[in-house]
């Protein structure tokens, strides 16, 4: 019963949108109607600048940190923690407050992994930053980071490897349209507005 309550609560918390909150705070354009149409930090940066993007990023990260940290201290086993993380990310991807139209959940997945350890967070940020600098694609940097996340966790805290693998698979599946655009050369780079 406790797990069920946590899953439902995590979904509802995950459904809160940092991009839409930033839009109201800074009175900017609706990110779902501009750029790529994705309510994530990268698209908010493209269409509204770094301040709304930073608020979007921080909110979407910490909305996952809180339920996962709470679940961690309730001594849930790793697999159940993974399910809570997935519920939070599903809230971001299919938000009940916004007609089930959400984002990619990269920042939310990152926030869900943070309670495992700050060293993991630092390694993931470094991986994303190096990949983004090298390739100039936010989506590719995210895919590289989440793909390597299970390996990093295995080396740091192996008991969470399966849970993080579950989460990584969800994020990769959510990026299938991005993967297609990357392969066809149609994916916008970080500083570009999406064409067409």
PDB file of N, CA and C in Angstrom, residues 32-134:
ATOM      1  N   UNK A  32       5.788  25.134 -25.434  1.00  0.00           N
ATOM      2  CA  UNK A  32       5.165  24.062 -26.207  1.00  0.00           C
ATOM      3  C   UNK A  32       4.665  24.558 -27.560  1.00  0.00           C
ATOM      4  N   UNK A  33       4.663  25.895 -27.744  1.00  0.00           N
ATOM      5  CA  UNK A  33       4.229  26.476 -29.005  1.00  0.00           C
ATOM      6  C   UNK A  33       5.385  27.125 -29.763  1.00  0.00           C
ATOM      7  N   UNK A  34       6.602  26.965 -29.256  1.00  0.00           N
ATOM      8  CA  UNK A  34       7.763  27.606 -29.866  1.00  0.00           C
ATOM      9  C   UNK A  34       8.919  26.618 -29.956  1.00  0.00           C
ATOM     10  N   UNK A  35       9.857  26.891 -30.863  1.00  0.00           N
ATOM     11  CA  UNK A  35      11.031  26.028 -30.995  1.00  0.00           C
ATOM     12  C   UNK A  35      10.638  24.605 -31.338  1.00  0.00           C
ATOM     13  N   UNK A  36      11.152  23.663 -30.562  1.00  0.00           N
ATOM     14  CA  UNK A  36      10.856  22.252 -30.790  1.00  0.00           C
ATOM     15  C   UNK A  36       9.505  21.837 -30.222  1.00  0.00           C
ATOM     16  N   UNK A  37       8.929  22.717 -29.382  1.00  0.00           N
ATOM     17  CA  UNK A  37       7.655  22.379 -28.749  1.00  0.00           C
ATOM     18  C   UNK A  37       7.809  21.543 -27.499  1.00  0.00           C
ATOM     19  N   UNK A  38       9.047  21.263 -27.104  1.00  0.00           N
ATOM     20  CA  UNK A  38       9.306  20.433 -25.932  1.00  0.00           C
ATOM     21  C   UNK A  38       9.409  21.308 -24.676  1.00  0.00           C
ATOM     22  N   UNK A  39       8.642  21.005 -23.616  1.00  0.00           N
ATOM     23  CA  UNK A  39       8.717  21.797 -22.387  1.00  0.00           C
ATOM     24  C   UNK A  39       9.889  21.377 -21.503  1.00  0.00           C
ATOM     25  N   UNK A  40      11.084  21.519 -22.054  1.00  0.00           N
ATOM     26  CA  UNK A  40      12.299  21.176 -21.326  1.00  0.00           C
ATOM     27  C   UNK A  40      13.254  22.344 -21.312  1.00  0.00           C
ATOM     28  N   UNK A  41      14.302  22.233 -20.524  1.00  0.00           N
ATOM     29  CA  UNK A  41      15.227  23.351 -20.335  1.00  0.00           C
ATOM     30  C   UNK A  41      15.908  23.783 -21.625  1.00  0.00           C
ATOM     31  N   UNK A  42      16.278  22.838 -22.489  1.00  0.00           N
ATOM     32  CA  UNK A  42      16.972  23.198 -23.722  1.00  0.00           C
ATOM     33  C   UNK A  42      16.091  24.043 -24.632  1.00  0.00           C
ATOM     34  N   UNK A  43      14.842  23.630 -24.807  1.00  0.00           N
ATOM     35  CA  UNK A  43      13.942  24.409 -25.664  1.00  0.00           C
ATOM     36  C   UNK A  43      13.597  25.750 -25.030  1.00  0.00           C
ATOM     37  N   UNK A  44      13.427  25.775 -23.714  1.00  0.00           N
ATOM     38  CA  UNK A  44      13.170  27.044 -23.031  1.00  0.00           C
ATOM     39  C   UNK A  44      14.345  27.987 -23.240  1.00  0.00           C
ATOM     40  N   UNK A  45      15.561  27.443 -23.190  1.00  0.00           N
ATOM     41  CA  UNK A  45      16.749  28.263 -23.445  1.00  0.00           C
ATOM     42  C   UNK A  45      16.723  28.835 -24.862  1.00  0.00           C
ATOM     43  N   UNK A  46      16.346  28.010 -25.819  1.00  0.00           N
ATOM     44  CA  UNK A  46      16.316  28.463 -27.203  1.00  0.00           C
ATOM     45  C   UNK A  46      15.333  29.614 -27.408  1.00  0.00           C
ATOM     46  N   UNK A  47      14.164  29.501 -26.785  1.00  0.00           N
ATOM     47  CA  UNK A  47      13.097  30.462 -27.094  1.00  0.00           C
ATOM     48  C   UNK A  47      12.975  31.596 -26.080  1.00  0.00           C
ATOM     49  N   UNK A  48      13.536  31.414 -24.858  1.00  0.00           N
ATOM     50  CA  UNK A  48      13.305  32.415 -23.815  1.00  0.00           C
ATOM     51  C   UNK A  48      14.553  32.881 -23.084  1.00  0.00           C
ATOM     52  N   UNK A  49      15.691  32.208 -23.264  1.00  0.00           N
ATOM     53  CA  UNK A  49      16.906  32.640 -22.597  1.00  0.00           C
ATOM     54  C   UNK A  49      17.299  31.780 -21.419  1.00  0.00           C
ATOM     55  N   UNK A  50      18.440  32.131 -20.824  1.00  0.00           N
ATOM     56  CA  UNK A  50      19.033  31.242 -19.823  1.00  0.00           C
ATOM     57  C   UNK A  50      18.331  31.282 -18.461  1.00  0.00           C
ATOM     58  N   UNK A  51      17.747  32.418 -18.083  1.00  0.00           N
ATOM     59  CA  UNK A  51      17.108  32.487 -16.762  1.00  0.00           C
ATOM     60  C   UNK A  51      15.879  31.577 -16.674  1.00  0.00           C
ATOM     61  N   UNK A  52      14.934  31.674 -17.616  1.00  0.00           N
ATOM     62  CA  UNK A  52      13.820  30.720 -17.585  1.00  0.00           C
ATOM     63  C   UNK A  52      14.285  29.276 -17.728  1.00  0.00           C
ATOM     64  N   UNK A  53      15.329  29.057 -18.540  1.00  0.00           N
ATOM     65  CA  UNK A  53      15.851  27.696 -18.718  1.00  0.00           C
ATOM     66  C   UNK A  53      16.419  27.155 -17.420  1.00  0.00           C
ATOM     67  N   UNK A  54      17.132  28.013 -16.667  1.00  0.00           N
ATOM     68  CA  UNK A  54      17.709  27.571 -15.399  1.00  0.00           C
ATOM     69  C   UNK A  54      16.620  27.217 -14.402  1.00  0.00           C
ATOM     70  N   UNK A  55      15.576  28.044 -14.320  1.00  0.00           N
ATOM     71  CA  UNK A  55      14.460  27.731 -13.422  1.00  0.00           C
ATOM     72  C   UNK A  55      13.799  26.423 -13.829  1.00  0.00           C
ATOM     73  N   UNK A  56      13.597  26.241 -15.129  1.00  0.00           N
ATOM     74  CA  UNK A  56      13.008  24.996 -15.642  1.00  0.00           C
ATOM     75  C   UNK A  56      13.840  23.791 -15.222  1.00  0.00           C
ATOM     76  N   UNK A  57      15.141  23.891 -15.444  1.00  0.00           N
ATOM     77  CA  UNK A  57      16.047  22.792 -15.114  1.00  0.00           C
ATOM     78  C   UNK A  57      16.022  22.468 -13.631  1.00  0.00           C
ATOM     79  N   UNK A  58      16.156  23.498 -12.793  1.00  0.00           N
ATOM     80  CA  UNK A  58      16.213  23.273 -11.350  1.00  0.00           C
ATOM     81  C   UNK A  58      14.911  22.669 -10.827  1.00  0.00           C
ATOM     82  N   UNK A  59      13.786  23.186 -11.321  1.00  0.00           N
ATOM     83  CA  UNK A  59      12.503  22.661 -10.863  1.00  0.00           C
ATOM     84  C   UNK A  59      12.327  21.204 -11.272  1.00  0.00           C
ATOM     85  N   UNK A  60      12.637  20.906 -12.541  1.00  0.00           N
ATOM     86  CA  UNK A  60      12.433  19.541 -13.035  1.00  0.00           C
ATOM     87  C   UNK A  60      13.377  18.541 -12.374  1.00  0.00           C
ATOM     88  N   UNK A  61      14.544  19.009 -11.939  1.00  0.00           N
ATOM     89  CA  UNK A  61      15.456  18.133 -11.197  1.00  0.00           C
ATOM     90  C   UNK A  61      14.922  17.873  -9.795  1.00  0.00           C
ATOM     91  N   UNK A  62      14.599  18.931  -9.087  1.00  0.00           N
ATOM     92  CA  UNK A  62      14.263  18.775  -7.676  1.00  0.00           C
ATOM     93  C   UNK A  62      12.881  18.193  -7.430  1.00  0.00           C
ATOM     94  N   UNK A  63      12.002  18.245  -8.433  1.00  0.00           N
ATOM     95  CA  UNK A  63      10.706  17.593  -8.241  1.00  0.00           C
ATOM     96  C   UNK A  63      10.863  16.074  -8.194  1.00  0.00           C
ATOM     97  N   UNK A  64      11.994  15.561  -8.684  1.00  0.00           N
ATOM     98  CA  UNK A  64      12.279  14.122  -8.576  1.00  0.00           C
ATOM     99  C   UNK A  64      13.132  13.822  -7.356  1.00  0.00           C
ATOM    100  N   UNK A  65      14.003  14.757  -6.997  1.00  0.00           N
ATOM    101  CA  UNK A  65      14.854  14.535  -5.825  1.00  0.00           C
ATOM    102  C   UNK A  65      14.007  14.299  -4.575  1.00  0.00           C
ATOM    103  N   UNK A  66      12.978  15.116  -4.389  1.00  0.00           N
ATOM    104  CA  UNK A  66      12.194  15.052  -3.147  1.00  0.00           C
ATOM    105  C   UNK A  66      11.491  13.706  -2.936  1.00  0.00           C
ATOM    106  N   UNK A  67      10.705  13.194  -3.905  1.00  0.00           N
ATOM    107  CA  UNK A  67      10.062  11.893  -3.660  1.00  0.00           C
ATOM    108  C   UNK A  67      11.054  10.738  -3.574  1.00  0.00           C
ATOM    109  N   UNK A  68      12.145  10.822  -4.334  1.00  0.00           N
ATOM    110  CA  UNK A  68      13.125   9.734  -4.282  1.00  0.00           C
ATOM    111  C   UNK A  68      13.900   9.750  -2.983  1.00  0.00           C
ATOM    112  N   UNK A  69      14.241  10.949  -2.517  1.00  0.00           N
ATOM    113  CA  UNK A  69      14.951  11.043  -1.249  1.00  0.00           C
ATOM    114  C   UNK A  69      14.068  10.531  -0.121  1.00  0.00           C
ATOM    115  N   UNK A  70      12.799  10.931  -0.156  1.00  0.00           N
ATOM    116  CA  UNK A  70      11.864  10.444   0.863  1.00  0.00           C
ATOM    117  C   UNK A  70      11.712   8.936   0.822  1.00  0.00           C
ATOM    118  N   UNK A  71      11.595   8.387  -0.385  1.00  0.00           N
ATOM    119  CA  UNK A  71      11.461   6.937  -0.531  1.00  0.00           C
ATOM    120  C   UNK A  71      12.727   6.215  -0.073  1.00  0.00           C
ATOM    121  N   UNK A  72      13.870   6.833  -0.332  1.00  0.00           N
ATOM    122  CA  UNK A  72      15.154   6.258   0.086  1.00  0.00           C
ATOM    123  C   UNK A  72      15.205   6.101   1.605  1.00  0.00           C
ATOM    124  N   UNK A  73      14.735   7.127   2.317  1.00  0.00           N
ATOM    125  CA  UNK A  73      14.774   7.072   3.776  1.00  0.00           C
ATOM    126  C   UNK A  73      13.660   6.220   4.370  1.00  0.00           C
ATOM    127  N   UNK A  74      12.705   5.836   3.534  1.00  0.00           N
ATOM    128  CA  UNK A  74      11.694   4.875   3.970  1.00  0.00           C
ATOM    129  C   UNK A  74      12.182   3.445   3.789  1.00  0.00           C
ATOM    130  N   UNK A  75      13.444   3.328   3.337  1.00  0.00           N
ATOM    131  CA  UNK A  75      14.102   2.023   3.181  1.00  0.00           C
ATOM    132  C   UNK A  75      13.425   1.122   2.153  1.00  0.00           C
ATOM    133  N   UNK A  76      12.936   1.730   1.086  1.00  0.00           N
ATOM    134  CA  UNK A  76      12.402   0.916  -0.014  1.00  0.00           C
ATOM    135  C   UNK A  76      13.551   0.181  -0.696  1.00  0.00           C
ATOM    136  N   UNK A  77      13.328  -1.043  -1.135  1.00  0.00           N
ATOM    137  CA  UNK A  77      14.376  -1.772  -1.866  1.00  0.00           C
ATOM    138  C   UNK A  77      14.656  -1.106  -3.207  1.00  0.00           C
ATOM    139  N   UNK A  78      15.821  -1.356  -3.786  1.00  0.00           N
ATOM    140  CA  UNK A  78      16.222  -0.675  -5.025  1.00  0.00           C
ATOM    141  C   UNK A  78      15.212  -0.747  -6.164  1.00  0.00           C
ATOM    142  N   UNK A  79      14.588  -1.908  -6.381  1.00  0.00           N
ATOM    143  CA  UNK A  79      13.641  -2.039  -7.484  1.00  0.00           C
ATOM    144  C   UNK A  79      12.440  -1.124  -7.270  1.00  0.00           C
ATOM    145  N   UNK A  80      11.955  -1.049  -6.035  1.00  0.00           N
ATOM    146  CA  UNK A  80      10.818  -0.166  -5.750  1.00  0.00           C
ATOM    147  C   UNK A  80      11.209   1.298  -5.887  1.00  0.00           C
ATOM    148  N   UNK A  81      12.438   1.637  -5.531  1.00  0.00           N
ATOM    149  CA  UNK A  81      12.928   3.000  -5.767  1.00  0.00           C
ATOM    150  C   UNK A  81      12.938   3.302  -7.263  1.00  0.00           C
ATOM    151  N   UNK A  82      13.320   2.304  -8.053  1.00  0.00           N
ATOM    152  CA  UNK A  82      13.298   2.472  -9.499  1.00  0.00           C
ATOM    153  C   UNK A  82      11.896   2.729 -10.022  1.00  0.00           C
ATOM    154  N   UNK A  83      10.909   2.053  -9.446  1.00  0.00           N
ATOM    155  CA  UNK A  83       9.523   2.256  -9.857  1.00  0.00           C
ATOM    156  C   UNK A  83       9.035   3.652  -9.487  1.00  0.00           C
ATOM    157  N   UNK A  84       9.433   4.145  -8.323  1.00  0.00           N
ATOM    158  CA  UNK A  84       9.081   5.507  -7.914  1.00  0.00           C
ATOM    159  C   UNK A  84       9.696   6.516  -8.881  1.00  0.00           C
ATOM    160  N   UNK A  85      10.958   6.287  -9.258  1.00  0.00           N
ATOM    161  CA  UNK A  85      11.628   7.168 -10.214  1.00  0.00           C
ATOM    162  C   UNK A  85      10.908   7.161 -11.558  1.00  0.00           C
ATOM    163  N   UNK A  86      10.509   5.987 -12.020  1.00  0.00           N
ATOM    164  CA  UNK A  86       9.797   5.876 -13.292  1.00  0.00           C
ATOM    165  C   UNK A  86       8.453   6.587 -13.208  1.00  0.00           C
ATOM    166  N   UNK A  87       7.758   6.457 -12.081  1.00  0.00           N
ATOM    167  CA  UNK A  87       6.465   7.134 -11.912  1.00  0.00           C
ATOM    168  C   UNK A  87       6.627   8.644 -12.004  1.00  0.00           C
ATOM    169  N   UNK A  88       7.674   9.156 -11.383  1.00  0.00           N
ATOM    170  CA  UNK A  88       7.939  10.593 -11.435  1.00  0.00           C
ATOM    171  C   UNK A  88       8.232  11.043 -12.867  1.00  0.00           C
ATOM    172  N   UNK A  89       9.034  10.266 -13.584  1.00  0.00           N
ATOM    173  CA  UNK A  89       9.361  10.594 -14.973  1.00  0.00           C
ATOM    174  C   UNK A  89       8.150  10.470 -15.889  1.00  0.00           C
ATOM    175  N   UNK A  90       7.297   9.475 -15.629  1.00  0.00           N
ATOM    176  CA  UNK A  90       6.078   9.335 -16.422  1.00  0.00           C
ATOM    177  C   UNK A  90       5.156  10.531 -16.210  1.00  0.00           C
ATOM    178  N   UNK A  91       5.185  11.090 -14.989  1.00  0.00           N
ATOM    179  CA  UNK A  91       4.427  12.309 -14.747  1.00  0.00           C
ATOM    180  C   UNK A  91       4.921  13.449 -15.611  1.00  0.00           C
ATOM    181  N   UNK A  92       6.239  13.547 -15.752  1.00  0.00           N
ATOM    182  CA  UNK A  92       6.808  14.603 -16.598  1.00  0.00           C
ATOM    183  C   UNK A  92       6.485  14.366 -18.073  1.00  0.00           C
ATOM    184  N   UNK A  93       6.554  13.108 -18.491  1.00  0.00           N
ATOM    185  CA  UNK A  93       6.315  12.773 -19.903  1.00  0.00           C
ATOM    186  C   UNK A  93       4.835  12.875 -20.257  1.00  0.00           C
ATOM    187  N   UNK A  94       3.969  12.416 -19.341  1.00  0.00           N
ATOM    188  CA  UNK A  94       2.515  12.432 -19.567  1.00  0.00           C
ATOM    189  C   UNK A  94       1.831  13.160 -18.403  1.00  0.00           C
ATOM    190  N   UNK A  95       2.007  14.480 -18.307  1.00  0.00           N
ATOM    191  CA  UNK A  95       1.487  15.227 -17.151  1.00  0.00           C
ATOM    192  C   UNK A  95      -0.034  15.334 -17.141  1.00  0.00           C
ATOM    193  N   UNK A  96      -0.624  14.964 -16.046  1.00  0.00           N
ATOM    194  CA  UNK A  96      -2.078  14.997 -15.938  1.00  0.00           C
ATOM    195  C   UNK A  96      -2.611  16.418 -15.975  1.00  0.00           C
ATOM    196  N   UNK A  97      -1.780  17.389 -15.572  1.00  0.00           N
ATOM    197  CA  UNK A  97      -2.214  18.782 -15.539  1.00  0.00           C
ATOM    198  C   UNK A  97      -2.162  19.446 -16.918  1.00  0.00           C
ATOM    199  N   UNK A  98      -1.531  18.811 -17.884  1.00  0.00           N
ATOM    200  CA  UNK A  98      -1.310  19.455 -19.185  1.00  0.00           C
ATOM    201  C   UNK A  98      -1.691  18.528 -20.339  1.00  0.00           C
ATOM    202  N   UNK A  99      -2.830  17.871 -20.186  1.00  0.00           N
ATOM    203  CA  UNK A  99      -3.388  17.024 -21.242  1.00  0.00           C
ATOM    204  C   UNK A  99      -2.414  15.919 -21.667  1.00  0.00           C
ATOM    205  N   UNK A 100      -1.600  15.471 -20.719  1.00  0.00           N
ATOM    206  CA  UNK A 100      -0.673  14.351 -20.930  1.00  0.00           C
ATOM    207  C   UNK A 100       0.378  14.638 -22.005  1.00  0.00           C
ATOM    208  N   UNK A 101       0.667  15.930 -22.232  1.00  0.00           N
ATOM    209  CA  UNK A 101       1.681  16.318 -23.213  1.00  0.00           C
ATOM    210  C   UNK A 101       2.869  16.927 -22.480  1.00  0.00           C
ATOM    211  N   UNK A 102       3.933  16.131 -22.334  1.00  0.00           N
ATOM    212  CA  UNK A 102       5.080  16.576 -21.556  1.00  0.00           C
ATOM    213  C   UNK A 102       6.388  16.504 -22.313  1.00  0.00           C
ATOM    214  N   UNK A 103       7.470  16.438 -21.557  1.00  0.00           N
ATOM    215  CA  UNK A 103       8.809  16.493 -22.137  1.00  0.00           C
ATOM    216  C   UNK A 103       9.513  15.154 -22.156  1.00  0.00           C
ATOM    217  N   UNK A 104      10.836  15.221 -22.206  1.00  0.00           N
ATOM    218  CA  UNK A 104      11.660  14.022 -22.346  1.00  0.00           C
ATOM    219  C   UNK A 104      12.067  13.418 -21.004  1.00  0.00           C
ATOM    220  N   UNK A 105      11.961  14.206 -19.929  1.00  0.00           N
ATOM    221  CA  UNK A 105      12.233  13.740 -18.566  1.00  0.00           C
ATOM    222  C   UNK A 105      13.706  13.503 -18.261  1.00  0.00           C
ATOM    223  N   UNK A 106      14.599  14.133 -19.021  1.00  0.00           N
ATOM    224  CA  UNK A 106      16.027  13.958 -18.746  1.00  0.00           C
ATOM    225  C   UNK A 106      16.404  14.567 -17.402  1.00  0.00           C
ATOM    226  N   UNK A 107      15.999  15.821 -17.185  1.00  0.00           N
ATOM    227  CA  UNK A 107      16.314  16.477 -15.915  1.00  0.00           C
ATOM    228  C   UNK A 107      15.651  15.762 -14.747  1.00  0.00           C
ATOM    229  N   UNK A 108      14.440  15.283 -14.965  1.00  0.00           N
ATOM    230  CA  UNK A 108      13.723  14.570 -13.906  1.00  0.00           C
ATOM    231  C   UNK A 108      14.409  13.240 -13.589  1.00  0.00           C
ATOM    232  N   UNK A 109      14.872  12.547 -14.600  1.00  0.00           N
ATOM    233  CA  UNK A 109      15.615  11.307 -14.380  1.00  0.00           C
ATOM    234  C   UNK A 109      16.918  11.580 -13.631  1.00  0.00           C
ATOM    235  N   UNK A 110      17.584  12.677 -13.995  1.00  0.00           N
ATOM    236  CA  UNK A 110      18.805  13.067 -13.289  1.00  0.00           C
ATOM    237  C   UNK A 110      18.510  13.314 -11.816  1.00  0.00           C
ATOM    238  N   UNK A 111      17.422  14.034 -11.547  1.00  0.00           N
ATOM    239  CA  UNK A 111      17.038  14.280 -10.160  1.00  0.00           C
ATOM    240  C   UNK A 111      16.716  13.003  -9.409  1.00  0.00           C
ATOM    241  N   UNK A 112      16.130  12.041 -10.109  1.00  0.00           N
ATOM    242  CA  UNK A 112      15.807  10.761  -9.478  1.00  0.00           C
ATOM    243  C   UNK A 112      17.056   9.972  -9.111  1.00  0.00           C
ATOM    244  N   UNK A 113      18.155  10.200  -9.849  1.00  0.00           N
ATOM    245  CA  UNK A 113      19.402   9.489  -9.568  1.00  0.00           C
ATOM    246  C   UNK A 113      20.252  10.178  -8.499  1.00  0.00           C
ATOM    247  N   UNK A 114      19.999  11.464  -8.262  1.00  0.00           N
ATOM    248  CA  UNK A 114      20.845  12.212  -7.324  1.00  0.00           C
ATOM    249  C   UNK A 114      20.916  11.613  -5.921  1.00  0.00           C
ATOM    250  N   UNK A 115      19.794  11.096  -5.363  1.00  0.00           N
ATOM    251  CA  UNK A 115      19.898  10.513  -4.022  1.00  0.00           C
ATOM    252  C   UNK A 115      20.861   9.330  -3.932  1.00  0.00           C
ATOM    253  N   UNK A 116      21.207   8.727  -5.062  1.00  0.00           N
ATOM    254  CA  UNK A 116      22.190   7.638  -5.031  1.00  0.00           C
ATOM    255  C   UNK A 116      23.541   8.164  -4.577  1.00  0.00           C
ATOM    256  N   UNK A 117      23.846   9.405  -4.953  1.00  0.00           N
ATOM    257  CA  UNK A 117      25.118   9.997  -4.525  1.00  0.00           C
ATOM    258  C   UNK A 117      25.485  11.198  -5.367  1.00  0.00           C
ATOM    259  N   UNK A 118      26.067  12.190  -4.728  1.00  0.00           N
ATOM    260  CA  UNK A 118      26.473  13.400  -5.443  1.00  0.00           C
ATOM    261  C   UNK A 118      27.580  13.112  -6.449  1.00  0.00           C
ATOM    262  N   UNK A 119      28.411  12.086  -6.162  1.00  0.00           N
ATOM    263  CA  UNK A 119      29.464  11.754  -7.106  1.00  0.00           C
ATOM    264  C   UNK A 119      28.874  11.271  -8.428  1.00  0.00           C
ATOM    265  N   UNK A 120      27.758  10.535  -8.347  1.00  0.00           N
ATOM    266  CA  UNK A 120      27.074  10.115  -9.569  1.00  0.00           C
ATOM    267  C   UNK A 120      26.552  11.326 -10.321  1.00  0.00           C
ATOM    268  N   UNK A 121      25.949  12.260  -9.588  1.00  0.00           N
ATOM    269  CA  UNK A 121      25.453  13.476 -10.217  1.00  0.00           C
ATOM    270  C   UNK A 121      26.552  14.242 -10.927  1.00  0.00           C
ATOM    271  N   UNK A 122      27.714  14.346 -10.273  1.00  0.00           N
ATOM    272  CA  UNK A 122      28.836  15.079 -10.864  1.00  0.00           C
ATOM    273  C   UNK A 122      29.327  14.401 -12.136  1.00  0.00           C
ATOM    274  N   UNK A 123      29.395  13.079 -12.123  1.00  0.00           N
ATOM    275  CA  UNK A 123      29.858  12.337 -13.298  1.00  0.00           C
ATOM    276  C   UNK A 123      28.871  12.479 -14.455  1.00  0.00           C
ATOM    277  N   UNK A 124      27.581  12.447 -14.152  1.00  0.00           N
ATOM    278  CA  UNK A 124      26.573  12.588 -15.201  1.00  0.00           C
ATOM    279  C   UNK A 124      26.596  13.991 -15.806  1.00  0.00           C
ATOM    280  N   UNK A 125      26.758  15.009 -14.956  1.00  0.00           N
ATOM    281  CA  UNK A 125      26.851  16.385 -15.461  1.00  0.00           C
ATOM    282  C   UNK A 125      28.080  16.526 -16.356  1.00  0.00           C
ATOM    283  N   UNK A 126      29.188  15.963 -15.912  1.00  0.00           N
ATOM    284  CA  UNK A 126      30.427  16.032 -16.700  1.00  0.00           C
ATOM    285  C   UNK A 126      30.248  15.336 -18.046  1.00  0.00           C
ATOM    286  N   UNK A 127      29.617  14.167 -18.028  1.00  0.00           N
ATOM    287  CA  UNK A 127      29.387  13.416 -19.269  1.00  0.00           C
ATOM    288  C   UNK A 127      28.514  14.210 -20.228  1.00  0.00           C
ATOM    289  N   UNK A 128      27.437  14.793 -19.691  1.00  0.00           N
ATOM    290  CA  UNK A 128      26.538  15.572 -20.539  1.00  0.00           C
ATOM    291  C   UNK A 128      27.273  16.794 -21.108  1.00  0.00           C
ATOM    292  N   UNK A 129      28.012  17.498 -20.267  1.00  0.00           N
ATOM    293  CA  UNK A 129      28.687  18.724 -20.693  1.00  0.00           C
ATOM    294  C   UNK A 129      29.729  18.442 -21.779  1.00  0.00           C
ATOM    295  N   UNK A 130      30.521  17.392 -21.589  1.00  0.00           N
ATOM    296  CA  UNK A 130      31.539  17.044 -22.583  1.00  0.00           C
ATOM    297  C   UNK A 130      30.883  16.624 -23.890  1.00  0.00           C
ATOM    298  N   UNK A 131      29.829  15.829 -23.798  1.00  0.00           N
ATOM    299  CA  UNK A 131      29.135  15.363 -25.006  1.00  0.00           C
ATOM    300  C   UNK A 131      28.470  16.523 -25.736  1.00  0.00           C
ATOM    301  N   UNK A 132      27.852  17.439 -24.976  1.00  0.00           N
ATOM    302  CA  UNK A 132      27.198  18.595 -25.589  1.00  0.00           C
ATOM    303  C   UNK A 132      28.218  19.507 -26.253  1.00  0.00           C
ATOM    304  N   UNK A 133      29.360  19.695 -25.609  1.00  0.00           N
ATOM    305  CA  UNK A 133      30.417  20.537 -26.174  1.00  0.00           C
ATOM    306  C   UNK A 133      30.985  19.917 -27.454  1.00  0.00           C
ATOM    307  N   UNK A 134      31.131  18.594 -27.423  1.00  0.00           N
ATOM    308  CA  UNK A 134      31.724  17.889 -28.562  1.00  0.00           C
ATOM    309  C   UNK A 134      30.780  17.823 -29.758  1.00  0.00           C
TER     310      UNK A 134
END
